[in-house]
Coordinates of C-alpha atoms in Angstrom, one line a residue:
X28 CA 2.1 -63.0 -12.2
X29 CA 3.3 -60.0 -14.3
X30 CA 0.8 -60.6 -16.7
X31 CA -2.5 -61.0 -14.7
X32 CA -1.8 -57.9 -13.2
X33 CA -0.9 -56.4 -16.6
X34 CA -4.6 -57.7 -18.1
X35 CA -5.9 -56.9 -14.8
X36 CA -4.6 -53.2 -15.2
X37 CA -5.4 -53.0 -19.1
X38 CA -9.4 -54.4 -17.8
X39 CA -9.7 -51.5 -15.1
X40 CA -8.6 -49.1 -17.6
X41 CA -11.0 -49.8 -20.1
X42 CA -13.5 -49.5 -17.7
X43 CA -12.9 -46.3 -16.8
X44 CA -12.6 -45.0 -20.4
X45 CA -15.8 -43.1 -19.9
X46 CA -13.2 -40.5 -17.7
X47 CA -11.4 -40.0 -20.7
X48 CA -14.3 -39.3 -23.3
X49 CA -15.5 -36.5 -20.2
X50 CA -12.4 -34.9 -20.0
X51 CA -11.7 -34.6 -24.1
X52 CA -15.4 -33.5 -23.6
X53 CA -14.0 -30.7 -21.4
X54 CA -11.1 -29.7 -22.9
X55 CA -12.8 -29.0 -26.3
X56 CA -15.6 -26.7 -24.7
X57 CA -12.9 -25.0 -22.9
X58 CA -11.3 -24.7 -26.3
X59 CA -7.8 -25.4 -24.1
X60 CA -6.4 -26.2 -28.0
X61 CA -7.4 -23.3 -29.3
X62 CA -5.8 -21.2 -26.7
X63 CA -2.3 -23.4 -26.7
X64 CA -1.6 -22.7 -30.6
X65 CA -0.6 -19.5 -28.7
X66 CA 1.9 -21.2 -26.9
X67 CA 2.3 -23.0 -23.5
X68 CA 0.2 -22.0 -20.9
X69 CA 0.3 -23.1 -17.4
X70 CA -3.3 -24.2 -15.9
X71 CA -3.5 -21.0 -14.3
X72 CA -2.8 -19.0 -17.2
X73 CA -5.0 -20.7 -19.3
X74 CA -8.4 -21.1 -16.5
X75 CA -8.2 -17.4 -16.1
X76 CA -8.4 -17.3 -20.4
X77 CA -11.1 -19.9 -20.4
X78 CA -12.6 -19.2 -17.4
X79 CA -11.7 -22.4 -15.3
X80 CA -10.8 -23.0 -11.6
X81 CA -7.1 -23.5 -11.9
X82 CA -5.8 -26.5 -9.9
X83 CA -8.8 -28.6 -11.6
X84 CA -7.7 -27.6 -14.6
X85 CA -4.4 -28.9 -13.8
X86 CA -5.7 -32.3 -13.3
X87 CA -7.8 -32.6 -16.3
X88 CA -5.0 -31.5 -18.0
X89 CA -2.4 -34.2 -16.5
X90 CA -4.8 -36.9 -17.0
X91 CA -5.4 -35.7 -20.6
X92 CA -1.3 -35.9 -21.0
X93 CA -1.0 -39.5 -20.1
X94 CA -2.6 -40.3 -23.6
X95 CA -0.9 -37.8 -25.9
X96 CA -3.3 -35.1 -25.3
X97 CA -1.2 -32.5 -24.5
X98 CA 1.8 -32.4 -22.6
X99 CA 3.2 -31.1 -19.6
X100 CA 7.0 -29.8 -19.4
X101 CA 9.3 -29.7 -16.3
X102 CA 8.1 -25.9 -15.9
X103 CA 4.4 -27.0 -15.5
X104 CA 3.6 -25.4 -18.6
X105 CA 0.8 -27.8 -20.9
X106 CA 2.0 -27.7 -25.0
X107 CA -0.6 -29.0 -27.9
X108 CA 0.6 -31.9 -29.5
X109 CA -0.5 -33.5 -32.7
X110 CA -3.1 -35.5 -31.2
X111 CA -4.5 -32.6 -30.0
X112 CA -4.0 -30.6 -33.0
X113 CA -7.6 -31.8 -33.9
X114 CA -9.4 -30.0 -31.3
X115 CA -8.3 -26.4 -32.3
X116 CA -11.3 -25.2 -33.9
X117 CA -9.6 -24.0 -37.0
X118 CA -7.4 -27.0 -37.3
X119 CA -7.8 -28.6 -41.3
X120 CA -9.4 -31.6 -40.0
X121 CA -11.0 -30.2 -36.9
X122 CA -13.1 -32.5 -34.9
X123 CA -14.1 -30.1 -31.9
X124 CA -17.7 -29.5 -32.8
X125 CA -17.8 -32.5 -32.9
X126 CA -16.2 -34.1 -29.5
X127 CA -18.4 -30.9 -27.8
X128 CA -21.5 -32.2 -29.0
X129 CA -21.0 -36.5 -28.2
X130 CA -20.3 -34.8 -24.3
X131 CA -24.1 -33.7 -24.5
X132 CA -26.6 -35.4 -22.1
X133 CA -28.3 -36.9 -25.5
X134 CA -25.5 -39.0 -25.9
X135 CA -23.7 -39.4 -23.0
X136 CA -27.2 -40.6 -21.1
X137 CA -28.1 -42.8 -23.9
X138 CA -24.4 -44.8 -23.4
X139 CA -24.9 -45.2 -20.2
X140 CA -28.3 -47.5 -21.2
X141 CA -26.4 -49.4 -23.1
X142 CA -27.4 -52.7 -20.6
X143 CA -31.2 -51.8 -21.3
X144 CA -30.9 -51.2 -24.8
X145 CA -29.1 -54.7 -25.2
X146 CA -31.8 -56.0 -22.8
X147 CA -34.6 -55.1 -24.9
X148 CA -33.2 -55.0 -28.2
X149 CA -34.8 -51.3 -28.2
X150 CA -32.6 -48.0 -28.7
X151 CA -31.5 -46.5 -25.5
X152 CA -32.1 -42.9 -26.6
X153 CA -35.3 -43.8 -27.4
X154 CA -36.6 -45.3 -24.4
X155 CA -35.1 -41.8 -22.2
X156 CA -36.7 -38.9 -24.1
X157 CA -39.6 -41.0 -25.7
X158 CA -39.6 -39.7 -29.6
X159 CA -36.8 -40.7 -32.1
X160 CA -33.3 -39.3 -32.3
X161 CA -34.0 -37.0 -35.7
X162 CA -37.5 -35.9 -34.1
X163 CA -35.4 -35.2 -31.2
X164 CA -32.9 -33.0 -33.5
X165 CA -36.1 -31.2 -34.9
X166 CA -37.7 -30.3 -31.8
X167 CA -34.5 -28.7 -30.1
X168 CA -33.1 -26.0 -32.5
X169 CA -30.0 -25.5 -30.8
X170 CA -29.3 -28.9 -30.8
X171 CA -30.2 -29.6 -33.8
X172 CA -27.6 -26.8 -35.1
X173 CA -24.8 -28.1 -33.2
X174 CA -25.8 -31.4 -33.8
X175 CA -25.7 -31.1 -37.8
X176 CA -22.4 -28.7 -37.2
X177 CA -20.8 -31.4 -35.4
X178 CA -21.3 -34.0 -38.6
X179 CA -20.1 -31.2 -41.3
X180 CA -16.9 -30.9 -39.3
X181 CA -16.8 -34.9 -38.5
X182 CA -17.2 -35.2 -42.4
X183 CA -15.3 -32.6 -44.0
X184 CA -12.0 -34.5 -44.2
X185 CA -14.1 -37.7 -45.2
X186 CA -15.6 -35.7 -47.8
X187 CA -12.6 -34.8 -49.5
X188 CA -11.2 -38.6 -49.4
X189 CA -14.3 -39.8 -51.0
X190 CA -14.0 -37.4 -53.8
X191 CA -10.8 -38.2 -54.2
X192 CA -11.5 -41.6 -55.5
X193 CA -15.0 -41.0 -57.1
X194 CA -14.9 -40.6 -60.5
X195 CA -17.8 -39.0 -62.8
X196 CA -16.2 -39.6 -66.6
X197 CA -19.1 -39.2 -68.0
X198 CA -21.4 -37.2 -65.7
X199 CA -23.0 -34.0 -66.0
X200 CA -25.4 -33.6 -62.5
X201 CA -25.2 -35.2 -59.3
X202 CA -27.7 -35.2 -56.1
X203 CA -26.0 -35.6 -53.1
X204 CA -29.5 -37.2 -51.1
X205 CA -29.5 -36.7 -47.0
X206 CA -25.9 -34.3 -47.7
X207 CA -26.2 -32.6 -44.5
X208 CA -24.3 -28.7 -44.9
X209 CA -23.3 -30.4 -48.6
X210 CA -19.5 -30.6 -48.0
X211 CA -19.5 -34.2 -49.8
X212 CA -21.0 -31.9 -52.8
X213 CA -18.6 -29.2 -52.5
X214 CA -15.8 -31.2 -52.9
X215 CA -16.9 -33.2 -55.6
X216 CA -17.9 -30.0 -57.9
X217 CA -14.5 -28.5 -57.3
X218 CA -12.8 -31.6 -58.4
X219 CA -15.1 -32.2 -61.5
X220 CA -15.5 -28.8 -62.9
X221 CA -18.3 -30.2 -65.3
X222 CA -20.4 -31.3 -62.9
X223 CA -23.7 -29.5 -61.2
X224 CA -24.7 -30.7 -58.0
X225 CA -28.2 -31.1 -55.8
X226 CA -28.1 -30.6 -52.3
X227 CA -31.1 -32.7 -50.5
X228 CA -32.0 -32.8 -47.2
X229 CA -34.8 -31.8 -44.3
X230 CA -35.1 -28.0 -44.8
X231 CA -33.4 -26.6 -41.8
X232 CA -30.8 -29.1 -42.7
X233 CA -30.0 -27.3 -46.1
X234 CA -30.7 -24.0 -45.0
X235 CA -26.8 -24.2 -43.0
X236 CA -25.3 -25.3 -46.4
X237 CA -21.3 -24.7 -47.5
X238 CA -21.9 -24.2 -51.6
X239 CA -22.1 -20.8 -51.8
X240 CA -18.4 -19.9 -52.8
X241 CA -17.1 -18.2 -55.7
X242 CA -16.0 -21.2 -57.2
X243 CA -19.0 -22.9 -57.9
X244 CA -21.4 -20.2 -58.8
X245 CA -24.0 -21.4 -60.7
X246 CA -23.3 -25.3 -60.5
X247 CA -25.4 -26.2 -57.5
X248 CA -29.0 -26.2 -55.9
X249 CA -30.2 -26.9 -52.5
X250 CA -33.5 -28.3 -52.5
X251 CA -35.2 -29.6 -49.3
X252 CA -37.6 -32.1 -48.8
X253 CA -38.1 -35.7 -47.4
X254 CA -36.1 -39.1 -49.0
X255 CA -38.5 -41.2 -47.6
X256 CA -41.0 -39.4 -49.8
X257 CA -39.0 -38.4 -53.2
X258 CA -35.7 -37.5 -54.1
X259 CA -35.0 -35.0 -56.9
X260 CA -35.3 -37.3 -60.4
X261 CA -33.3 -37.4 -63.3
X262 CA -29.6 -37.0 -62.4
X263 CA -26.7 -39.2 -63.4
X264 CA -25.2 -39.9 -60.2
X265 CA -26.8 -39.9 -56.9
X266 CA -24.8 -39.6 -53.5
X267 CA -25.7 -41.3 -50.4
X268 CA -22.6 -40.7 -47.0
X269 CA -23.1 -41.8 -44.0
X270 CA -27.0 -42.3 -44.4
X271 CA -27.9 -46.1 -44.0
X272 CA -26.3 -46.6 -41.2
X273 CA -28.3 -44.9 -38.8
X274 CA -31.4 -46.3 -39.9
X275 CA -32.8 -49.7 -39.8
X276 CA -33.4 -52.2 -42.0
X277 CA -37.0 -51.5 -43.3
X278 CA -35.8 -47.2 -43.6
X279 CA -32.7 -48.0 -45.6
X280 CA -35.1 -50.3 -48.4
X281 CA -37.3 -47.0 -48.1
X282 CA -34.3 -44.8 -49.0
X283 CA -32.9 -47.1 -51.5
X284 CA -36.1 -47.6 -53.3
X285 CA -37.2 -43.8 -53.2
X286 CA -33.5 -43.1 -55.3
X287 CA -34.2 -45.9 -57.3
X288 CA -37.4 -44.4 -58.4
X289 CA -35.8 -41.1 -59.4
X290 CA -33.1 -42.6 -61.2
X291 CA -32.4 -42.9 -65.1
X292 CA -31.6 -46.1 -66.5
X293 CA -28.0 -45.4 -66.9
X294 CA -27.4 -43.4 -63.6
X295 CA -25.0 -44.9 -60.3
X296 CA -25.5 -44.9 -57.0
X297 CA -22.3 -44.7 -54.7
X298 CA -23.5 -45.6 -50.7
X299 CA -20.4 -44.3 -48.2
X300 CA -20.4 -45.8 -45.0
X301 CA -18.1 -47.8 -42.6
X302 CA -18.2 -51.6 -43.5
X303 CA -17.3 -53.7 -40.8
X304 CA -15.0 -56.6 -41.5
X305 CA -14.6 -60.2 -40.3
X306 CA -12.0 -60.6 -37.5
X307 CA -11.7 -58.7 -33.5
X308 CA -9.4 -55.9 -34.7
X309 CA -10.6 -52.4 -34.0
X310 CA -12.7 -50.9 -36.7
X311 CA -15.0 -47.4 -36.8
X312 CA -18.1 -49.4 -37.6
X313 CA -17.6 -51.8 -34.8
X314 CA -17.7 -48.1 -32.4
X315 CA -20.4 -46.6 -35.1
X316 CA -22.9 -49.8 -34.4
X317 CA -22.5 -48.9 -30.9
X318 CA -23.7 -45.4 -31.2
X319 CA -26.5 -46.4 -33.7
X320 CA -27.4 -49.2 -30.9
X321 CA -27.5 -46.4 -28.1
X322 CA -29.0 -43.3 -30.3
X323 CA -29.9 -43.6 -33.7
X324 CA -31.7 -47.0 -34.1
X325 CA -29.3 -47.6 -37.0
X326 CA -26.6 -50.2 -37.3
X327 CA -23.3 -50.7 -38.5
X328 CA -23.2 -53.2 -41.4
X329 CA -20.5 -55.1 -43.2
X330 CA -19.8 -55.1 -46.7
X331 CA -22.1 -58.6 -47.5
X332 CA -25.5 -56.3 -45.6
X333 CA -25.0 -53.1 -47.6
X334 CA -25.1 -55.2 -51.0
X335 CA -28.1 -57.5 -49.5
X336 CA -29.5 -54.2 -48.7
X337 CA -28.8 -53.2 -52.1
X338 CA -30.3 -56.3 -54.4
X339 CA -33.5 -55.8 -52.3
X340 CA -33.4 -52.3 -53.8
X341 CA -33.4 -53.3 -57.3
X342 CA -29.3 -52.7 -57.6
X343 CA -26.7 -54.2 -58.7
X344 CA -22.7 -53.7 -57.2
X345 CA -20.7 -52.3 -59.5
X346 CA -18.0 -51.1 -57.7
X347 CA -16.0 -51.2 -54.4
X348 CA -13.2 -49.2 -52.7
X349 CA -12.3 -48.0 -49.5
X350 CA -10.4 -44.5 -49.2
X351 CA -11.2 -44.6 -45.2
X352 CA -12.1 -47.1 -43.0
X353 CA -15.1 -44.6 -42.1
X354 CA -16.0 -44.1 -45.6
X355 CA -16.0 -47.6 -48.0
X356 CA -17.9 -46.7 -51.4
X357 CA -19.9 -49.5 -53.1
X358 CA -21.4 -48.4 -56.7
X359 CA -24.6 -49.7 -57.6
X360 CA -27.0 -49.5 -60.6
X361 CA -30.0 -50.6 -61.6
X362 CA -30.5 -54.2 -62.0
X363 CA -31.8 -55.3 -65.1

């Protein structure tokens, strides 16, 4: 009996988990973390610093608590604790741009037509404000701002993982194609001080970019355009993180092909993504492919995809490794 009601109880609780994502939501646009490095703060001290009402601050707070999201002591005072560490918005791995911006109606709507989108086999985010997600991004400025924010911060850790394990022995340039702000780039020039680096991406996209720093004067170059179009030729190692995945099938060949196009005979390809495995354990793509199913009209993909992705492109795997479950690295070249 015992264990019905404990499945019973674990069921129910998954199916309110949608409380949970609101009230992280919350507490990062409150910036509650930020304001508890200070110290502990009761509710009422900190709604009168964030400008809350206090007793529902309370409760968000207590039901934050009951997952390691801060933590009330017998004094009623609410301390940050390493799982909430993240949220601080000057925390080293910070992720509060971008739990602030998943809260918005764009992708909280979107989830909740996850029944239609499975339905129709359509994207959710699609069939609510009528025009693609990026066209989406375009149109709203703001947005689009946080929006690209949100996936520097998201990616800055990643990004230093990946060029952690990346080698370049005998590279001079790289493009980084679709780099977003160009963290990915920045960490890989300051690890391989012969390198220069390319920066591609839509043009408001490039025009938020993180490479001008003293350190790497005169090695880099941000150059907007389109990679369904053209990709800046000629380099010896070309970049793609965390771009396939939220396209489909037919937009990744188009991105592969365009790259393959620009690409010398001796040049690699790395592609960075999450790669789902065999088996029902937990995995970020398994969660990704749900937000590229509600959003992005993307999909997660597992290692065996990518590389039939790849061979369609005119590659060949090289290469594997996987410094993050959010961020496997295949190497490709060009078939010959």
């Amino acid at each position: 009996m015992a264990g019905d009601r404990d499945r019973h109880d674990e069921l129910l609780e998954l199916a309110l988990g949608y409380v949970y994502s609101a009230a992280l939501h919350a507490a990062a646009r409150f910036g509650v973390a930020d304001r508890l490095a200070q110290g502990p703060r009761t509710a009422d001290e900190l709604a009168g610093a964030v400008g809350a009402d206090g007793a529902y601050l309370y409760r968000l707070l207590r039901f934050l608590a009951t997952k390691g999201v801060f933590r009330e002591d017998g004094a009623g005072r609410f301390h940050l604790t390493p799982l909430a560490e993240p949220l601080r918005r000057d925390a080293a791995r910070s992720l509060r741009d971008y739990i602030t911006v998943r809260g918005e109606p764009a992708f909280w709507e979107s989830a909740g037509r996850l029944y239609d989108a499975v339905r129709t086999g359509t994207t959710a985010f699609e069939s609510i404000y009528g025009v693609a997600f990026y066209d989406h991004v375009a149109a709203e400025p703001e947005f689009g701002r946080d929006f690209n924010s949100s996936m520097a911060a998201f990616s800055e850790a990643l990004s230093n993982d990946v060029a952690a394990v990346c080698e370049f022995p005998d590279a001079r340039s790289v493009v980084d194609v679709g780099g977003g702000h160009g963290g990915l780039l920045r960490a890989v020039l300051r690890r391989n001080p012969g390198l220069t680096g390319t920066l591609f991406d839509l043009e408001n996209v490039v025009a938020g970019h993180v490479l001008d720093v003293p350190d790497l004067a005169g090695r880099w170059s941000a150059e907007p355009g389109d990679f369904f179009v053209s990709v800046p030729a000629g380099a010896d190692v070309y970049l793609l993180k965390h771009v396939l995945a939220s396209w489909p099938d037919d937009r990744c060949l188009r991105i592969l092909r365009t790259c393959r196009a620009a690409m010398p005979a001796h040049a690699r390809l790395l592609v960075v993504n999450a790669m789902i495995p065999a088996g029902n354990e937990p995995h970020p793509g398994k969660t990704i492919d749900m937000l590229m199913m509600t959003v992005l009209n993307g999909r997660g993909r597992t290692r065996a995809e990518y590389e039939a992705l790849l061979a369609a492109s005119g590659f060949t795997v090289a290469g594997f490794c996987e410094p993050s479950p959010h961020a496997s690295v295949l190497e490709a070249v060009a078939a010959r």
